[in-house]
Amino acid sequence: GLEQFMGLRLGSPDNWQGIVDVALSPNAKYVAILFAYADAVAFKDDSSYYNLGKKCWLFVVGVDSGKVIARAPRSASDSGLCWFPEDGVVLFPSFDNEKIYETTMSEVRGNTSYGIGLAKDGQFRRSLFAFRLDTGGVSRFSDGSYPSLAAGKR
């Protein structure tokens, strides 16, 4: 079940606070969930760092069973998710450079944080990725950071 998959006891309200976004599939058989598990940060200099939002897992739960049926193999950012009209594809944002998700708070320095808007030359560029339930694969879909805007224009 969900608890075993995430290694969490979801009965605790503290664990539910990690949920960033949920989306019901068009056929109402699945729920896609973005779950924040850590802060996304990057080194800036010896006294400061970039705050890039949250690192998230994207997983899909069967509505009837309550069991996790799939998890995206790529980390997600916390700016939303949405389903395509076809039930088996979820759109989500992720940094183009997946290594960004590997940096932890203990690796950055200082107490001053800067937002992603102050980064140079697209260093923290995000794109939209499509997670396909039938294959479990993820592929780049388009430029952008907000899935709900892109899916409507498809």
Coordinates of N, CA and C in Angstrom, one line a residue:
G1 N 0.8 -1.2 0.0 CA 0.0 0.0 0.0 C 0.9 1.3 0.0
L2 N 0.2 2.4 0.1 CA 0.8 3.7 0.1 C 1.9 3.8 1.2
E3 N 1.5 3.4 2.4 CA 2.4 3.5 3.5 C 3.7 2.8 3.3
Q4 N 3.6 1.6 2.8 CA 4.8 0.8 2.6 C 5.7 1.4 1.5
F5 N 5.0 1.8 0.4 CA 5.7 2.4 -0.7 C 6.6 3.6 -0.3
M6 N 6.0 4.5 0.5 CA 6.7 5.7 0.8 C 7.5 5.6 2.1
G7 N 7.3 4.5 2.8 CA 8.1 4.3 4.0 C 7.5 5.3 5.1
L8 N 6.3 5.6 5.0 CA 5.7 6.6 6.0 C 4.5 6.0 6.6
R9 N 4.1 6.5 7.8 CA 2.8 6.2 8.4 C 2.0 7.4 8.0
L10 N 1.1 7.2 7.0 CA 0.3 8.3 6.6 C -0.8 8.7 7.5
G11 N -1.0 7.9 8.5 CA -2.1 8.3 9.5 C -1.7 9.5 10.3
S12 N -0.5 9.9 10.3 CA 0.0 11.1 11.0 C -0.2 12.3 10.2
P13 N -0.9 13.3 10.7 CA -1.1 14.6 10.0 C 0.2 15.2 9.5
D14 N 1.3 15.0 10.2 CA 2.5 15.6 9.7 C 3.0 15.1 8.4
N15 N 2.7 13.8 8.1 CA 3.1 13.2 6.8 C 2.2 13.7 5.7
W16 N 1.0 14.0 5.9 CA 0.1 14.5 4.9 C 0.5 15.9 4.5
Q17 N 1.2 16.6 5.3 CA 1.7 18.0 5.0 C 2.6 18.0 3.8
G18 N 3.2 16.9 3.4 CA 4.1 16.8 2.3 C 3.4 16.8 1.0
I19 N 2.1 16.6 1.0 CA 1.4 16.6 -0.3 C 1.3 18.0 -0.9
V20 N 1.8 18.2 -2.1 CA 1.9 19.5 -2.7 C 0.7 19.7 -3.7
D21 N 0.3 18.6 -4.4 CA -0.7 18.7 -5.4 C -1.3 17.3 -5.6
V22 N -2.6 17.2 -6.0 CA -3.2 16.0 -6.4 C -4.1 16.3 -7.6
A23 N -4.2 15.3 -8.4 CA -5.1 15.4 -9.6 C -5.7 14.1 -9.9
L24 N -7.0 14.1 -10.1 CA -7.8 12.9 -10.4 C -7.8 12.7 -11.9
S25 N -7.6 11.5 -12.4 CA -7.5 11.2 -13.8 C -8.9 11.4 -14.4
P26 N -8.9 11.7 -15.8 CA -10.2 11.9 -16.4 C -11.2 10.8 -16.3
N27 N -10.8 9.6 -16.1 CA -11.8 8.5 -15.9 C -12.0 8.2 -14.5
A28 N -11.4 9.0 -13.6 CA -11.6 8.9 -12.1 C -11.1 7.6 -11.5
K29 N -10.2 6.9 -12.2 CA -9.7 5.6 -11.7 C -8.4 5.8 -10.9
Y30 N -7.7 6.9 -11.2 CA -6.4 7.1 -10.6 C -6.3 8.5 -10.0
V31 N -5.4 8.7 -9.0 CA -5.0 10.0 -8.4 C -3.5 10.1 -8.5
A32 N -3.1 11.2 -9.2 CA -1.6 11.5 -9.2 C -1.4 12.4 -8.0
I33 N -0.3 12.1 -7.3 CA 0.1 12.9 -6.1 C 1.5 13.4 -6.2
L34 N 1.7 14.7 -6.0 CA 3.1 15.2 -5.8 C 3.4 15.3 -4.3
F35 N 4.4 14.6 -3.8 CA 4.7 14.6 -2.4 C 6.1 15.2 -2.2
A36 N 6.2 16.3 -1.5 CA 7.5 17.0 -1.2 C 8.2 16.2 -0.1
Y37 N 9.5 15.9 -0.4 CA 10.3 15.1 0.5 C 11.5 15.9 1.1
A38 N 11.8 17.0 0.4 CA 13.0 17.8 0.9 C 13.0 19.2 0.2
D39 N 13.8 20.1 0.7 CA 14.0 21.4 0.0 C 14.9 21.2 -1.1
A40 N 14.6 21.8 -2.2 CA 15.5 21.8 -3.4 C 16.4 23.1 -3.2
V41 N 17.7 22.8 -3.1 CA 18.7 23.9 -2.9 C 19.9 23.7 -3.8
A42 N 20.6 24.8 -4.0 CA 21.8 24.7 -4.8 C 22.8 25.7 -4.2
F43 N 24.1 25.3 -4.3 CA 25.2 26.2 -3.8 C 25.2 27.5 -4.6
K44 N 25.4 28.6 -3.9 CA 25.6 29.9 -4.6 C 27.0 30.4 -4.3
D45 N 27.4 30.6 -3.0 CA 28.7 31.0 -2.6 C 29.0 30.6 -1.2
D46 N 30.0 31.1 -0.6 CA 30.3 30.7 0.8 C 29.4 31.2 1.9
S47 N 28.5 32.1 1.5 CA 27.6 32.6 2.6 C 26.1 32.5 2.2
S48 N 25.8 31.9 1.0 CA 24.4 31.9 0.6 C 24.1 30.7 -0.3
Y49 N 22.9 30.5 -0.6 CA 22.4 29.4 -1.4 C 21.2 29.8 -2.2
Y50 N 20.8 29.0 -3.2 CA 19.6 29.2 -3.9 C 18.5 28.3 -3.3
N51 N 17.3 28.8 -3.1 CA 16.2 28.1 -2.6 C 15.3 27.8 -3.9
L52 N 15.2 26.6 -4.3 CA 14.6 26.2 -5.6 C 13.2 25.6 -5.4
G53 N 12.7 25.7 -4.2 CA 11.4 25.1 -4.0 C 11.5 23.8 -3.3
K54 N 10.7 22.8 -3.6 CA 10.7 21.5 -3.0 C 11.1 20.4 -4.0
K55 N 11.7 19.4 -3.5 CA 11.9 18.1 -4.3 C 10.7 17.3 -4.1
C56 N 10.2 16.7 -5.1 CA 8.9 15.9 -5.0 C 9.0 14.6 -5.7
W57 N 8.3 13.6 -5.1 CA 8.0 12.4 -5.8 C 6.7 12.5 -6.5
L58 N 6.5 11.9 -7.6 CA 5.2 11.8 -8.3 C 4.8 10.4 -8.3
F59 N 3.7 10.1 -7.7 CA 3.2 8.7 -7.8 C 1.7 8.7 -8.0
V60 N 1.3 7.6 -8.5 CA -0.1 7.4 -8.9 C -0.7 6.3 -8.1
V61 N -1.9 6.6 -7.6 CA -2.6 5.6 -6.7 C -3.9 5.2 -7.4
G62 N -4.3 3.9 -7.3 CA -5.6 3.5 -7.8 C -6.7 3.9 -6.9
V63 N -7.7 4.5 -7.4 CA -8.8 5.0 -6.5 C -9.5 3.9 -5.8
D64 N -9.8 2.8 -6.5 CA -10.5 1.7 -5.9 C -9.7 0.9 -4.9
S65 N -8.4 0.7 -5.3 CA -7.5 -0.2 -4.4 C -6.8 0.6 -3.3
G66 N -6.6 1.9 -3.6 CA -5.8 2.7 -2.6 C -4.3 2.4 -2.7
K67 N -3.9 1.6 -3.6 CA -2.5 1.2 -3.7 C -1.8 2.0 -4.8
V68 N -0.5 2.2 -4.5 CA 0.4 2.9 -5.5 C 0.6 1.9 -6.7
I69 N 0.3 2.4 -7.8 CA 0.4 1.6 -9.0 C 1.6 2.0 -9.9
A70 N 2.1 3.2 -9.6 CA 3.3 3.7 -10.4 C 4.0 4.9 -9.7
R71 N 5.3 5.0 -9.9 CA 6.0 6.1 -9.4 C 7.0 6.6 -10.5
A72 N 6.9 7.9 -10.8 CA 7.8 8.4 -11.8 C 9.3 8.2 -11.4
P73 N 10.1 7.8 -12.3 CA 11.5 7.5 -12.0 C 12.4 8.8 -11.9
R74 N 11.7 10.0 -12.1 CA 12.4 11.3 -12.1 C 11.8 12.1 -11.0
S75 N 12.6 12.9 -10.3 CA 12.1 13.8 -9.3 C 11.4 14.9 -9.9
A76 N 10.4 15.5 -9.2 CA 9.6 16.6 -9.7 C 9.8 17.9 -8.9
S77 N 9.5 19.0 -9.5 CA 9.4 20.3 -8.8 C 8.0 20.4 -8.3
D78 N 7.8 21.5 -7.4 CA 6.5 21.6 -6.7 C 5.6 22.6 -7.4
S79 N 5.6 22.7 -8.7 CA 4.7 23.7 -9.3 C 3.6 23.1 -10.1
G80 N 3.1 22.0 -9.5 CA 1.8 21.4 -10.0 C 2.0 20.2 -10.9
L81 N 0.9 19.6 -11.3 CA 0.8 18.4 -12.2 C -0.6 18.4 -12.8
C82 N -0.8 17.7 -13.8 CA -2.1 17.5 -14.4 C -2.1 16.3 -15.3
W83 N -3.3 15.8 -15.6 CA -3.5 14.6 -16.5 C -3.8 15.2 -17.9
F84 N -3.3 14.4 -18.9 CA -3.8 14.7 -20.3 C -5.2 14.0 -20.4
P85 N -5.9 14.4 -21.4 CA -7.2 13.8 -21.6 C -7.1 12.3 -21.7
E86 N -6.0 11.7 -22.2 CA -5.8 10.3 -22.1 C -5.4 10.0 -20.7
D87 N -6.0 8.9 -20.1 CA -5.8 8.7 -18.7 C -4.4 8.3 -18.3
G88 N -3.6 7.8 -19.2 CA -2.4 7.2 -18.8 C -1.2 8.1 -18.8
V89 N -1.4 9.5 -18.9 CA -0.2 10.4 -19.0 C -0.4 11.5 -18.1
V90 N 0.6 11.7 -17.2 CA 0.6 12.8 -16.2 C 1.8 13.8 -16.6
L91 N 1.5 15.0 -16.6 CA 2.5 16.1 -16.9 C 2.9 16.7 -15.6
F92 N 4.3 16.9 -15.5 CA 4.8 17.4 -14.3 C 6.1 18.2 -14.6
P93 N 6.5 19.2 -13.7 CA 7.7 20.0 -13.9 C 8.9 19.3 -13.3
S94 N 10.1 19.5 -13.9 CA 11.3 18.9 -13.3 C 12.5 19.7 -13.9
F95 N 13.6 19.9 -13.1 CA 14.7 20.5 -13.6 C 15.4 19.7 -14.7
D96 N 15.8 20.4 -15.7 CA 16.4 19.7 -16.9 C 17.6 18.9 -16.4
N97 N 18.4 19.5 -15.5 CA 19.6 18.9 -14.9 C 19.1 18.2 -13.6
E98 N 18.9 16.9 -13.7 CA 18.5 16.1 -12.5 C 19.4 16.1 -11.3
K99 N 20.7 16.4 -11.6 CA 21.7 16.4 -10.5 C 21.3 17.5 -9.4
I100 N 20.6 18.5 -9.9 CA 20.2 19.6 -8.9 C 19.4 19.0 -7.7
Y101 N 18.7 18.0 -8.0 CA 17.9 17.4 -6.9 C 18.8 16.6 -5.9
E102 N 20.0 16.4 -6.2 CA 20.9 15.6 -5.3 C 21.5 16.5 -4.2
T103 N 21.5 17.8 -4.4 CA 22.1 18.7 -3.3 C 21.2 18.8 -2.1
T104 N 21.8 18.6 -0.9 CA 21.0 18.7 0.3 C 21.4 20.0 1.1
M105 N 20.5 20.3 2.0 CA 20.8 21.5 2.8 C 22.1 21.5 3.5
S106 N 22.6 20.3 3.9 CA 23.8 20.2 4.6 C 25.0 20.5 3.7
E107 N 24.8 20.5 2.4 CA 25.9 20.8 1.5 C 26.0 22.3 1.1
V108 N 25.0 23.1 1.4 CA 25.1 24.5 1.0 C 25.6 25.3 2.2
R109 N 26.0 26.5 2.0 CA 26.5 27.4 3.1 C 25.7 28.6 3.3
G110 N 25.8 29.1 4.6 CA 25.2 30.4 4.9 C 23.7 30.2 5.2
N111 N 23.2 31.4 5.7 CA 21.8 31.4 6.1 C 20.9 32.3 5.2
T112 N 21.6 32.8 4.1 CA 20.9 33.7 3.2 C 20.5 32.9 2.0
S113 N 19.2 32.9 1.6 CA 18.8 32.2 0.4 C 18.3 33.1 -0.6
Y114 N 18.5 32.7 -1.9 CA 18.1 33.5 -3.0 C 17.1 32.7 -3.8
G115 N 16.1 33.3 -4.4 CA 15.2 32.6 -5.2 C 15.7 32.3 -6.6
I116 N 15.0 31.4 -7.3 CA 15.4 30.9 -8.6 C 15.5 32.0 -9.6
G117 N 14.8 33.1 -9.4 CA 14.8 34.2 -10.4 C 16.2 34.9 -10.5
L118 N 17.0 34.7 -9.5 CA 18.3 35.4 -9.5 C 19.4 34.6 -10.1
A119 N 19.1 33.4 -10.5 CA 20.1 32.5 -11.1 C 20.5 33.1 -12.5
K120 N 21.6 32.7 -13.0 CA 22.1 33.2 -14.3 C 22.0 32.1 -15.4
D121 N 21.8 32.6 -16.6 CA 21.9 31.8 -17.8 C 21.1 30.5 -17.8
G122 N 19.9 30.5 -17.3 CA 19.2 29.2 -17.3 C 19.7 28.1 -16.5
Q123 N 20.6 28.4 -15.5 CA 21.2 27.4 -14.7 C 20.3 26.4 -14.1
F124 N 19.1 26.9 -13.7 CA 18.1 26.1 -13.1 C 16.8 25.9 -14.0
R125 N 17.1 25.7 -15.2 CA 16.0 25.6 -16.2 C 15.1 24.4 -15.9
R126 N 13.8 24.6 -16.0 CA 12.8 23.5 -15.8 C 12.1 23.3 -17.1
S127 N 11.7 22.1 -17.3 CA 10.8 21.7 -18.4 C 9.7 20.9 -17.9
L128 N 8.7 20.6 -18.8 CA 7.6 19.8 -18.4 C 7.9 18.4 -19.0
F129 N 7.6 17.4 -18.2 CA 7.9 16.0 -18.5 C 6.6 15.2 -18.5
A130 N 6.4 14.2 -19.4 CA 5.3 13.4 -19.4 C 5.6 12.0 -18.8
F131 N 4.8 11.6 -17.8 CA 5.0 10.3 -17.2 C 3.9 9.4 -17.7
R132 N 4.3 8.3 -18.4 CA 3.4 7.4 -19.0 C 3.2 6.1 -18.1
L133 N 2.0 5.9 -17.7 CA 1.7 4.8 -16.8 C 1.9 3.5 -17.5
D134 N 1.6 3.3 -18.8 CA 1.7 2.1 -19.5 C 3.2 1.5 -19.5
T135 N 4.1 2.5 -19.7 CA 5.5 2.0 -19.8 C 6.3 2.3 -18.5
G136 N 5.8 3.3 -17.7 CA 6.6 3.7 -16.5 C 7.7 4.7 -16.9
G137 N 7.7 5.1 -18.2 CA 8.7 6.0 -18.7 C 8.4 7.4 -18.6
V138 N 9.4 8.3 -18.6 CA 9.3 9.7 -18.5 C 10.0 10.3 -19.7
S139 N 9.4 11.2 -20.4 CA 10.1 11.9 -21.5 C 9.8 13.4 -21.4
R140 N 10.7 14.2 -22.0 CA 10.5 15.7 -22.0 C 9.4 16.0 -22.9
F141 N 8.5 16.9 -22.5 CA 7.3 17.2 -23.2 C 7.5 18.6 -23.9
S142 N 7.9 19.6 -23.1 CA 8.0 21.0 -23.6 C 8.7 21.9 -22.6
D143 N 9.0 23.1 -23.0 CA 9.5 24.1 -22.1 C 8.4 24.5 -21.2
G144 N 8.7 25.0 -20.0 CA 7.7 25.5 -19.1 C 7.8 24.9 -17.7
S145 N 7.1 25.5 -16.8 CA 7.1 25.1 -15.4 C 5.7 24.8 -14.9
Y146 N 4.7 25.1 -15.6 CA 3.3 24.9 -15.0 C 2.5 24.0 -15.9
P147 N 2.4 22.8 -15.5 CA 1.7 21.7 -16.3 C 0.3 22.1 -16.7
S148 N -0.5 22.6 -15.8 CA -1.9 22.9 -16.2 C -2.1 23.8 -17.3
L149 N -1.1 24.8 -17.5 CA -1.2 25.7 -18.6 C -0.9 25.0 -19.9
A150 N 0.1 24.1 -19.9 CA 0.6 23.4 -21.1 C -0.4 22.4 -21.6
A151 N -1.0 21.6 -20.7 CA -2.0 20.6 -21.1 C -3.2 21.1 -21.8
G152 N -3.6 22.3 -21.4 CA -4.8 22.9 -22.0 C -4.5 23.4 -23.5
K153 N -3.2 23.6 -23.8 CA -2.8 24.1 -25.1 C -2.4 23.0 -26.1
R154 N -2.5 21.7 -25.6 CA -2.0 20.6 -26.4 C -2.8 20.4 -27.6

